[in-house]
Steps between C-alpha positions, in 0.01 A plus 500: 500500500258342250627392160353617171261227383544606135878467504678191375799346673744231401810357658792291384731283707870486412744237625872572478750218531880512494703187432879497538613211283846371593727228364482637146832352392372149547164580337648662189811286451306174536233607248714580195374354175168467321309315770255677726628519858326374810262729685615706795202596714454777751315447823126548478386851590184705525350259750631200305313609184793581270844369406774607254649247257852575373679317218870578458475379140183535295623232259433482127251762377268503200762689303748218554778448746515784747826385649860538399823341600580781744183443700274751326124477459221625725370463852130443565278644772144393578242589763334183628159508665472256792132418571374539854309228680179701452562520125563125485185428697294723270639315198335177607604156380614626160771714657447791261572783738480869408645803674257787501611832353722636224863573580797693371849409609857603433853366544818700551850356503757704697841468658524470878550874550196567275697751298482309172185372333577217257145471374141580592177368349134549585188303406136613518153347517590142583282241670621189682340156513587133490543534122712816511679488834828648372557825312832657412778532245702218343755760384505742790864605464821385334726280708804698386352828622390383843794275584782411260578861403412651837805500724306644794248215500770238448704635792198507733362173357147637549239740368155619610167419334224745587138404436191719534149358464194729487140383497241662277305792653188391684256656746642484854338236720261633765634531855415215737169526682684491832833634610774241495724529804824313539572322824813636673790259475570534871144393583532188285831415666343541844204278414733245344709497817198370693528170312673240718468728805388293803340801671240555226452147365214266575580226248817304428567314177727199537688404185661156535839435348561279203292182492283640780771490767359678807841520666614748237166682479496880495229732628351825373289709737219715358180685575173343390347845459750605235480169315122498474520726192551175310192281473716190546607610849155635584363151442789345691450708812121484484482122531653210687779492244762354730430255778839350569806592698864498406538203734276294271690596188785260568287200587199521272474541125134595535547823691268764349701794372496773239403342172780394270578809298657331202329248278662189361693697241720626783640149527653501155868426499626853572769602258744783547266762349196438721621772745393324817510715815574193712871497418530874552316475830730228626801709406369810673413309818861415568605861450232681700437290808481806725189630327168415659356413161735202484414365844480124507246265655664231710341225709555708816291781355197288411171567668386248757134527410391195303213643296487877518552771244629752752855509634615710794715800412815450701680804632831317470510390138837325520531169319786265441623416151644149504688523169699806597536418872428857600209702633299740289296768674222637284427869534201593714425810300621648176712816548240704316206357695297737723629504857287390792407853604306556176385146433175559690387742230488226236178332401418188693468324164872551440636474852550137593370320803785370713345162567449343157623491142363297211747252347473390137724249327570590136607222266655503151608863510853627552564736789617788279190473280259506791683785669479700175127424477430626852716808446300574185174479695644739759647757259390422142871462416663189355863463395600234250843349439628467142437179309778243529519482121618862489834391646591232246841601359524590135793395290789722608288682757490393866148628559214671325495876478168555670518271802564780747210717394233547767190295434179670371329443836790631706308810607611488861842640419760506228801277480833655583799469275721213592855462380461124472248393237305194621537190287205305640151561628600396852794743499272778376259431787783498754634834377150648498442384857825659613393829344141480634520324838161630619296361210387144426722291275393533133293201399459297185244647262412149387442378855286807572303450178417145611401617846290796380326277247416246767360741760339729240692829526472626139691826551797324658486235229507774235807659660683169499398441139622846399839436657537166323396639161724806523794275587479304175794551265635337187764332716273349767170426323627162377546391862177654631267353239599142594454535877229310691371841608425595138335163446277549804364848422346565159499881528876508560567236236304693236702818557825305491407320179409833334833648607684188385341503154530876462875493570580162347744646249729609784418214738587221259870601498526581872716305743194419711318340208805288418505384862129414489544303177767297675273445801222377269737253336601376844135442596484788748163613361275195447276526196736722301754240394598492139341224297 
């Protein structure tokens, strides 16, 4: 049915967010007096665009002291606008970002059963920018009303903050010129299962162990056809990119191989917040030796050809692992791979010849990072592990509150609840692997950013950047901004510096900043020593 061309249409978008704030006794009892309390922040919501700021004590007001000896005064509530990467990019070097549109928003404060409303306020016609990023009420409600004189809240030690944000009416955007169809999850899983499947692989990537040790090398099998979507691999397979064998790798330092992925900045002294996948890969190898993706290359498995790029595909892919003194038999076909009776229907470009397979040695990239890269090229899915700095304990708190949240790029599946909260990045990865045994191990967003930058995959680089930026908090930014990774990449450093300066009031008194000051005094960060 055709629409009336003379009619006018507008639409508004409303975001509703519910925040259950717990631990009120500590917040209110510790903030008695005239001083303004520290900020308590909600998680970012609305696609990371908004955040609520709560102050248990508004502090001294213009009318004078708003506090009393019994803990009176006011609480404050503000809506904080968090700029997106697109808004930051549009701001240019000056950093004066602007969020398009005019907004109205409201706050409601209720008990947990939502039967009592302690206060409700609404604001209209507000704009948000770098100059006016926060709007709200310094005196939203009296402390006595919402806590000290409310037995229900005191007994439950929690209340609910409801926030509604509505954009100004605007003409609806036109529909896309073409119909957008989602790819079935099962299809992506099936395509992803073809990675590291010997039956449909015509190239093997050999990733040496630490310091280039071929004895501890691991292999990843792949299809050149599926990898050619990336120009880097198209160029690799379309030329004499590799002209050496694994036999030459041990004896010659001049063996041609895949170009070094990481530049000299990768050889900085790696501190604990560089999130290297090498340590995680070594840990996972010892725990998953029955998986074909962790098959090892030993001297007995080396090709005998002296100068060929093609290795025979052996029907019996059994190799001996010297360190463990046991045999590991790699799978000949993934359980979800097509069986032989239907394999003849596949394109000859995907089905692999049984007499040759291209071998490529990959240097300076961890196994988990490269596996994640290939899985991304197969499925367009990448899964990142949390930043190590998200697990640094706070004073009186064994771990941060958001370390178990699924990463922004974790679109393959959602993380299950686990009774044991991980206290380190490695533990988080191990738990995730136990819950998702059929998926690649989550990789470091920093390692993937380096790799995507080197081989020119802008979309993958943007995903890694988004994960890193969304993971920044007041508690971890002091660690992140001093890492060699931040020093190596200007785009990341600029975002981190903006975040650091924008939240300096809270960062300067954080435990992480006190630790960094001590590190600077100890010479941990050359060039920043006190004069």
